[in-house]
Amino acid sequence: MSRWKCGVEGCGGRFEDVESVIIHQTTDHERHECKVCGTIVPEGYFAIRHAFDEHTRAEFVRAYEADSTAVRIREDVKATVEEEANLNNVVQTLRKQGAL
């Protein structure tokens, strides 16, 4: 069984490595508009990273009507991806594909 699941609502995609998930989320899903600032970002990991690197947790909670559990889940996803993924390779691949 594949270790990594896409995580975008309604998508059942499963992948062998985290880099493939991020590339899939960026290329196969609609872009996400940040409810805090209106920036358009790729869905999935990049949307989570944008929310928590660019905004406070309080801004996220207010804009998305989220609770502390939703914040913790996304923080855990972000930390796990950043521990496991070679993000430089992901960005290089996405640039070559014209997705970034």
Short mmCIF file of N, CA, C and O in Angstrom, two decimals:
data_model
loop_
_atom_site.label_atom_id
_atom_site.label_comp_id
_atom_site.label_asym_id
_atom_site.label_seq_id
_atom_site.Cartn_x
_atom_site.Cartn_y
_atom_site.Cartn_z
N MET A 1 0.84 -1.18 0.00
CA MET A 1 0.00 0.00 0.00
C MET A 1 0.89 1.24 0.00
O MET A 1 1.90 1.30 0.66
N SER A 2 0.46 2.25 -0.74
CA SER A 2 1.21 3.50 -0.82
C SER A 2 1.19 4.22 0.52
O SER A 2 0.17 4.27 1.20
N ARG A 3 2.31 4.80 0.85
CA ARG A 3 2.47 5.44 2.16
C ARG A 3 1.79 6.81 2.23
O ARG A 3 1.32 7.21 3.28
N TRP A 4 1.77 7.56 1.13
CA TRP A 4 1.32 8.94 1.16
C TRP A 4 -0.02 9.10 0.46
O TRP A 4 -0.19 8.68 -0.67
N LYS A 5 -0.95 9.77 1.13
CA LYS A 5 -2.28 10.05 0.58
C LYS A 5 -2.35 11.54 0.25
O LYS A 5 -1.80 12.37 0.97
N CYS A 6 -3.05 11.87 -0.82
CA CYS A 6 -3.12 13.27 -1.26
C CYS A 6 -3.64 14.20 -0.17
O CYS A 6 -3.05 15.22 0.11
N GLY A 7 -4.75 13.92 0.43
CA GLY A 7 -5.27 14.77 1.50
C GLY A 7 -6.18 15.89 1.05
O GLY A 7 -6.85 16.51 1.87
N VAL A 8 -6.22 16.20 -0.25
CA VAL A 8 -7.16 17.19 -0.75
C VAL A 8 -8.54 16.54 -0.75
O VAL A 8 -8.70 15.42 -1.23
N GLU A 9 -9.51 17.25 -0.20
CA GLU A 9 -10.85 16.71 -0.06
C GLU A 9 -11.37 16.15 -1.39
O GLU A 9 -11.28 16.81 -2.42
N GLY A 10 -11.87 14.93 -1.34
CA GLY A 10 -12.43 14.30 -2.52
C GLY A 10 -11.43 13.57 -3.39
O GLY A 10 -11.81 12.94 -4.37
N CYS A 11 -10.16 13.65 -3.06
CA CYS A 11 -9.13 12.98 -3.86
C CYS A 11 -8.64 11.74 -3.12
O CYS A 11 -8.30 11.80 -1.95
N GLY A 12 -8.61 10.65 -3.81
CA GLY A 12 -8.14 9.40 -3.21
C GLY A 12 -6.74 9.03 -3.64
O GLY A 12 -6.32 7.89 -3.44
N GLY A 13 -6.01 9.97 -4.23
CA GLY A 13 -4.68 9.67 -4.74
C GLY A 13 -3.73 9.18 -3.66
O GLY A 13 -3.69 9.73 -2.57
N ARG A 14 -2.98 8.13 -3.99
CA ARG A 14 -1.99 7.57 -3.08
C ARG A 14 -0.66 7.49 -3.82
O ARG A 14 -0.63 7.18 -5.01
N PHE A 15 0.44 7.73 -3.10
CA PHE A 15 1.74 7.86 -3.73
C PHE A 15 2.82 7.19 -2.89
O PHE A 15 2.69 7.08 -1.67
N GLU A 16 3.88 6.80 -3.55
CA GLU A 16 5.00 6.14 -2.88
C GLU A 16 5.88 7.11 -2.10
O GLU A 16 6.51 6.73 -1.12
N ASP A 17 5.93 8.37 -2.54
CA ASP A 17 6.79 9.33 -1.85
C ASP A 17 6.09 10.68 -1.74
O ASP A 17 5.19 10.99 -2.50
N VAL A 18 6.53 11.45 -0.77
CA VAL A 18 5.89 12.73 -0.48
C VAL A 18 6.08 13.73 -1.62
O VAL A 18 5.20 14.55 -1.89
N GLU A 19 7.22 13.67 -2.29
CA GLU A 19 7.46 14.59 -3.41
C GLU A 19 6.39 14.42 -4.49
O GLU A 19 5.89 15.39 -5.05
N SER A 20 6.01 13.16 -4.76
CA SER A 20 4.97 12.90 -5.77
C SER A 20 3.62 13.47 -5.35
O SER A 20 2.86 13.95 -6.19
N VAL A 21 3.33 13.43 -4.06
CA VAL A 21 2.07 14.01 -3.57
C VAL A 21 2.05 15.52 -3.81
O VAL A 21 1.06 16.06 -4.30
N ILE A 22 3.13 16.19 -3.46
CA ILE A 22 3.18 17.65 -3.62
C ILE A 22 3.07 18.03 -5.09
O ILE A 22 2.33 18.97 -5.44
N ILE A 23 3.75 17.32 -5.94
CA ILE A 23 3.67 17.60 -7.39
C ILE A 23 2.24 17.36 -7.87
O ILE A 23 1.68 18.18 -8.61
N HIS A 24 1.62 16.27 -7.45
CA HIS A 24 0.23 15.98 -7.81
C HIS A 24 -0.71 17.10 -7.35
O HIS A 24 -1.54 17.58 -8.11
N GLN A 25 -0.57 17.52 -6.08
CA GLN A 25 -1.45 18.56 -5.55
C GLN A 25 -1.30 19.85 -6.35
O GLN A 25 -2.28 20.56 -6.59
N THR A 26 -0.09 20.14 -6.76
CA THR A 26 0.19 21.39 -7.48
C THR A 26 -0.31 21.34 -8.91
O THR A 26 -0.81 22.34 -9.44
N THR A 27 -0.20 20.19 -9.55
CA THR A 27 -0.53 20.11 -10.98
C THR A 27 -1.92 19.58 -11.28
O THR A 27 -2.48 19.88 -12.33
N ASP A 28 -2.51 18.80 -10.37
CA ASP A 28 -3.78 18.14 -10.66
C ASP A 28 -4.99 18.71 -9.92
O ASP A 28 -6.10 18.25 -10.14
N HIS A 29 -4.77 19.68 -9.05
CA HIS A 29 -5.89 20.26 -8.30
C HIS A 29 -5.98 21.75 -8.59
O HIS A 29 -4.99 22.40 -8.96
N GLU A 30 -7.19 22.28 -8.39
CA GLU A 30 -7.41 23.71 -8.53
C GLU A 30 -6.54 24.47 -7.54
O GLU A 30 -6.20 23.96 -6.47
N ARG A 31 -6.20 25.68 -7.88
CA ARG A 31 -5.44 26.53 -6.95
C ARG A 31 -6.35 26.95 -5.80
O ARG A 31 -7.57 26.92 -5.90
N HIS A 32 -5.73 27.33 -4.71
CA HIS A 32 -6.43 27.73 -3.50
C HIS A 32 -6.26 29.23 -3.29
O HIS A 32 -5.15 29.75 -3.40
N GLU A 33 -7.35 29.92 -2.98
CA GLU A 33 -7.26 31.34 -2.65
C GLU A 33 -7.24 31.48 -1.13
O GLU A 33 -8.18 31.06 -0.44
N CYS A 34 -6.18 32.06 -0.62
CA CYS A 34 -6.03 32.26 0.82
C CYS A 34 -7.15 33.18 1.31
O CYS A 34 -7.35 34.28 0.78
N LYS A 35 -7.86 32.73 2.32
CA LYS A 35 -8.96 33.52 2.88
C LYS A 35 -8.47 34.66 3.76
O LYS A 35 -9.26 35.52 4.13
N VAL A 36 -7.19 34.68 4.07
CA VAL A 36 -6.65 35.77 4.88
C VAL A 36 -6.24 36.93 3.98
O VAL A 36 -6.63 38.07 4.21
N CYS A 37 -5.47 36.64 2.92
CA CYS A 37 -4.90 37.72 2.10
C CYS A 37 -5.28 37.68 0.62
O CYS A 37 -4.97 38.61 -0.11
N GLY A 38 -5.93 36.61 0.18
CA GLY A 38 -6.36 36.53 -1.21
C GLY A 38 -5.31 35.99 -2.17
O GLY A 38 -5.58 35.86 -3.37
N THR A 39 -4.12 35.65 -1.69
CA THR A 39 -3.08 35.10 -2.55
C THR A 39 -3.53 33.75 -3.09
O THR A 39 -4.13 32.95 -2.37
N ILE A 40 -3.24 33.50 -4.36
CA ILE A 40 -3.56 32.22 -4.99
C ILE A 40 -2.32 31.33 -4.88
O ILE A 40 -1.23 31.72 -5.32
N VAL A 41 -2.49 30.16 -4.29
CA VAL A 41 -1.39 29.21 -4.10
C VAL A 41 -1.85 27.82 -4.51
O VAL A 41 -3.05 27.54 -4.55
N PRO A 42 -0.90 26.93 -4.79
CA PRO A 42 -1.29 25.54 -5.06
C PRO A 42 -2.00 24.93 -3.86
O PRO A 42 -1.69 25.26 -2.71
N GLU A 43 -2.92 24.05 -4.13
CA GLU A 43 -3.67 23.36 -3.07
C GLU A 43 -2.74 22.41 -2.30
O GLU A 43 -1.67 22.07 -2.77
N GLY A 44 -3.15 22.02 -1.12
CA GLY A 44 -2.40 21.03 -0.35
C GLY A 44 -1.27 21.63 0.46
O GLY A 44 -1.44 22.66 1.13
N TYR A 45 -0.10 21.00 0.39
CA TYR A 45 1.04 21.41 1.21
C TYR A 45 1.37 22.89 1.04
O TYR A 45 1.58 23.59 2.02
N PHE A 46 1.43 23.38 -0.21
CA PHE A 46 1.81 24.78 -0.42
C PHE A 46 0.78 25.74 0.20
O PHE A 46 1.15 26.81 0.68
N ALA A 47 -0.49 25.37 0.22
CA ALA A 47 -1.51 26.20 0.85
C ALA A 47 -1.32 26.23 2.37
O ALA A 47 -1.43 27.28 3.01
N ILE A 48 -1.01 25.06 2.93
CA ILE A 48 -0.75 25.00 4.37
C ILE A 48 0.49 25.82 4.72
O ILE A 48 0.49 26.61 5.67
N ARG A 49 1.55 25.62 3.94
CA ARG A 49 2.78 26.37 4.21
C ARG A 49 2.55 27.87 4.12
O ARG A 49 3.00 28.63 4.98
N HIS A 50 1.82 28.31 3.11
CA HIS A 50 1.50 29.73 2.98
C HIS A 50 0.76 30.22 4.23
O HIS A 50 1.14 31.24 4.81
N ALA A 51 -0.27 29.50 4.62
CA ALA A 51 -1.09 29.93 5.76
C ALA A 51 -0.26 30.09 7.03
O ALA A 51 -0.40 31.09 7.75
N PHE A 52 0.62 29.14 7.30
CA PHE A 52 1.35 29.17 8.57
C PHE A 52 2.67 29.92 8.52
O PHE A 52 3.20 30.30 9.56
N ASP A 53 3.21 30.14 7.33
CA ASP A 53 4.43 30.94 7.23
C ASP A 53 4.13 32.43 7.05
O ASP A 53 4.92 33.27 7.45
N GLU A 54 2.99 32.73 6.46
CA GLU A 54 2.66 34.12 6.13
C GLU A 54 1.67 34.77 7.10
O GLU A 54 1.55 35.98 7.12
N HIS A 55 0.96 33.97 7.85
CA HIS A 55 -0.10 34.49 8.73
C HIS A 55 0.02 33.90 10.12
O HIS A 55 0.62 32.84 10.31
N THR A 56 -0.61 34.55 11.07
CA THR A 56 -0.63 34.02 12.43
C THR A 56 -1.66 32.90 12.53
O THR A 56 -2.57 32.79 11.69
N ARG A 57 -1.52 32.10 13.56
CA ARG A 57 -2.51 31.03 13.80
C ARG A 57 -3.89 31.65 14.03
O ARG A 57 -4.89 31.12 13.57
N ALA A 58 -3.92 32.78 14.71
CA ALA A 58 -5.20 33.45 14.98
C ALA A 58 -5.87 33.90 13.69
O ALA A 58 -7.09 33.77 13.54
N GLU A 59 -5.09 34.43 12.75
CA GLU A 59 -5.66 34.83 11.46
C GLU A 59 -6.24 33.62 10.73
O GLU A 59 -7.32 33.70 10.14
N PHE A 60 -5.51 32.51 10.76
CA PHE A 60 -5.99 31.29 10.13
C PHE A 60 -7.31 30.83 10.75
O PHE A 60 -8.28 30.54 10.05
N VAL A 61 -7.36 30.79 12.07
CA VAL A 61 -8.56 30.34 12.78
C VAL A 61 -9.75 31.21 12.42
O VAL A 61 -10.84 30.69 12.12
N ARG A 62 -9.56 32.53 12.42
CA ARG A 62 -10.67 33.44 12.09
C ARG A 62 -11.11 33.29 10.64
O ARG A 62 -12.30 33.17 10.34
N ALA A 63 -10.16 33.28 9.71
CA ALA A 63 -10.50 33.27 8.29
C ALA A 63 -11.14 31.96 7.86
O ALA A 63 -12.03 31.95 7.00
N TYR A 64 -10.71 30.85 8.44
CA TYR A 64 -11.20 29.53 8.02
C TYR A 64 -12.20 28.93 9.01
O TYR A 64 -12.61 27.78 8.85
N GLU A 65 -12.56 29.72 10.03
CA GLU A 65 -13.47 29.24 11.07
C GLU A 65 -12.98 27.89 11.58
O GLU A 65 -13.73 26.93 11.75
N ALA A 66 -11.67 27.81 11.83
CA ALA A 66 -11.02 26.58 12.26
C ALA A 66 -10.92 26.54 13.78
O ALA A 66 -11.12 27.54 14.46
N ASP A 67 -10.61 25.36 14.28
CA ASP A 67 -10.37 25.22 15.71
C ASP A 67 -8.94 24.75 15.93
O ASP A 67 -8.18 24.57 14.98
N SER A 68 -8.58 24.56 17.18
CA SER A 68 -7.20 24.19 17.49
C SER A 68 -6.83 22.83 16.92
O SER A 68 -5.67 22.61 16.54
N THR A 69 -7.79 21.93 16.79
CA THR A 69 -7.51 20.63 16.18
C THR A 69 -7.13 20.78 14.72
O THR A 69 -6.16 20.17 14.25
N ALA A 70 -7.84 21.62 13.99
CA ALA A 70 -7.51 21.86 12.58
C ALA A 70 -6.13 22.48 12.42
O ALA A 70 -5.38 22.12 11.51
N VAL A 71 -5.78 23.37 13.33
CA VAL A 71 -4.45 23.98 13.30
C VAL A 71 -3.39 22.92 13.53
O VAL A 71 -2.41 22.82 12.79
N ARG A 72 -3.57 22.09 14.57
CA ARG A 72 -2.59 21.04 14.89
C ARG A 72 -2.41 20.05 13.74
O ARG A 72 -1.29 19.64 13.43
N ILE A 73 -3.51 19.66 13.12
CA ILE A 73 -3.43 18.72 12.00
C ILE A 73 -2.57 19.31 10.89
O ILE A 73 -1.67 18.66 10.36
N ARG A 74 -2.82 20.56 10.53
CA ARG A 74 -2.06 21.20 9.45
C ARG A 74 -0.61 21.43 9.84
O ARG A 74 0.29 21.29 9.02
N GLU A 75 -0.37 21.80 11.09
CA GLU A 75 1.01 21.95 11.55
C GLU A 75 1.76 20.62 11.48
O GLU A 75 2.92 20.58 11.09
N ASP A 76 1.08 19.54 11.84
CA ASP A 76 1.70 18.21 11.77
C ASP A 76 2.00 17.82 10.33
O ASP A 76 3.07 17.26 10.04
N VAL A 77 1.06 18.08 9.42
CA VAL A 77 1.29 17.79 8.00
C VAL A 77 2.49 18.57 7.50
O VAL A 77 3.39 18.02 6.86
N LYS A 78 2.53 19.85 7.79
CA LYS A 78 3.64 20.71 7.35
C LYS A 78 4.97 20.19 7.88
O LYS A 78 5.95 20.05 7.13
N ALA A 79 5.03 19.87 9.17
CA ALA A 79 6.27 19.39 9.77
C ALA A 79 6.70 18.05 9.17
O ALA A 79 7.89 17.86 8.86
N THR A 80 5.77 17.15 8.98
CA THR A 80 6.10 15.84 8.42
C THR A 80 6.61 15.96 7.00
O THR A 80 7.63 15.36 6.63
N VAL A 81 5.93 16.76 6.18
CA VAL A 81 6.37 16.96 4.80
C VAL A 81 7.77 17.57 4.78
O VAL A 81 8.64 17.12 4.03
N GLU A 82 8.00 18.57 5.60
CA GLU A 82 9.30 19.26 5.60
C GLU A 82 10.43 18.37 6.12
O GLU A 82 11.57 18.56 5.74
N GLU A 83 10.10 17.39 6.95
CA GLU A 83 11.11 16.43 7.42
C GLU A 83 11.45 15.41 6.33
O GLU A 83 12.59 14.96 6.23
N GLU A 84 10.46 15.03 5.54
CA GLU A 84 10.60 13.92 4.60
C GLU A 84 10.95 14.34 3.18
O GLU A 84 11.63 13.60 2.47
N ALA A 85 10.46 15.49 2.75
CA ALA A 85 10.55 15.87 1.33
C ALA A 85 11.84 16.58 0.99
O ALA A 85 12.39 17.33 1.80
N ASN A 86 12.28 16.37 -0.23
CA ASN A 86 13.36 17.17 -0.79
C ASN A 86 12.64 18.29 -1.57
O ASN A 86 12.32 18.14 -2.75
N LEU A 87 12.36 19.38 -0.88
CA LEU A 87 11.55 20.45 -1.47
C LEU A 87 12.26 21.16 -2.61
O LEU A 87 11.60 21.65 -3.53
N ASN A 88 13.59 21.19 -2.59
CA ASN A 88 14.31 21.79 -3.72
C ASN A 88 14.04 21.01 -5.00
O ASN A 88 13.82 21.60 -6.06
N ASN A 89 14.04 19.68 -4.91
CA ASN A 89 13.74 18.86 -6.09
C ASN A 89 12.30 19.06 -6.55
O ASN A 89 12.03 19.09 -7.75
N VAL A 90 11.39 19.17 -5.60
CA VAL A 90 9.98 19.39 -5.95
C VAL A 90 9.83 20.70 -6.71
O VAL A 90 9.20 20.76 -7.78
N VAL A 91 10.43 21.77 -6.20
CA VAL A 91 10.33 23.08 -6.84
C VAL A 91 10.97 23.05 -8.22
O VAL A 91 10.41 23.56 -9.20
N GLN A 92 12.13 22.42 -8.35
CA GLN A 92 12.79 22.31 -9.67
C GLN A 92 11.91 21.56 -10.66
O GLN A 92 11.76 21.97 -11.81
N THR A 93 11.31 20.45 -10.23
CA THR A 93 10.42 19.67 -11.10
C THR A 93 9.22 20.50 -11.52
O THR A 93 8.86 20.52 -12.71
N LEU A 94 8.61 21.19 -10.58
CA LEU A 94 7.43 22.00 -10.90
C LEU A 94 7.78 23.16 -11.83
O LEU A 94 6.99 23.50 -12.71
N ARG A 95 8.94 23.75 -11.67
CA ARG A 95 9.36 24.83 -12.56
C ARG A 95 9.58 24.29 -13.98
O ARG A 95 9.19 24.94 -14.95
N LYS A 96 10.20 23.12 -14.09
CA LYS A 96 10.42 22.51 -15.41
C LYS A 96 9.09 22.22 -16.10
O LYS A 96 8.97 22.31 -17.32
N GLN A 97 8.07 21.86 -15.31
CA GLN A 97 6.74 21.57 -15.84
C GLN A 97 5.93 22.84 -16.09
O GLN A 97 4.82 22.76 -16.62
N GLY A 98 6.44 23.97 -15.66
CA GLY A 98 5.72 25.23 -15.81
C GLY A 98 4.58 25.40 -14.83
O GLY A 98 3.68 26.21 -15.02
N ALA A 99 4.63 24.63 -13.74
CA ALA A 99 3.55 24.67 -12.75
C ALA A 99 3.77 25.71 -11.66
O ALA A 99 2.89 25.98 -10.87
N LEU A 100 4.97 26.28 -11.62
CA LEU A 100 5.26 27.34 -10.63
C LEU A 100 5.74 28.58 -11.35
O LEU A 100 6.33 28.54 -12.38
#
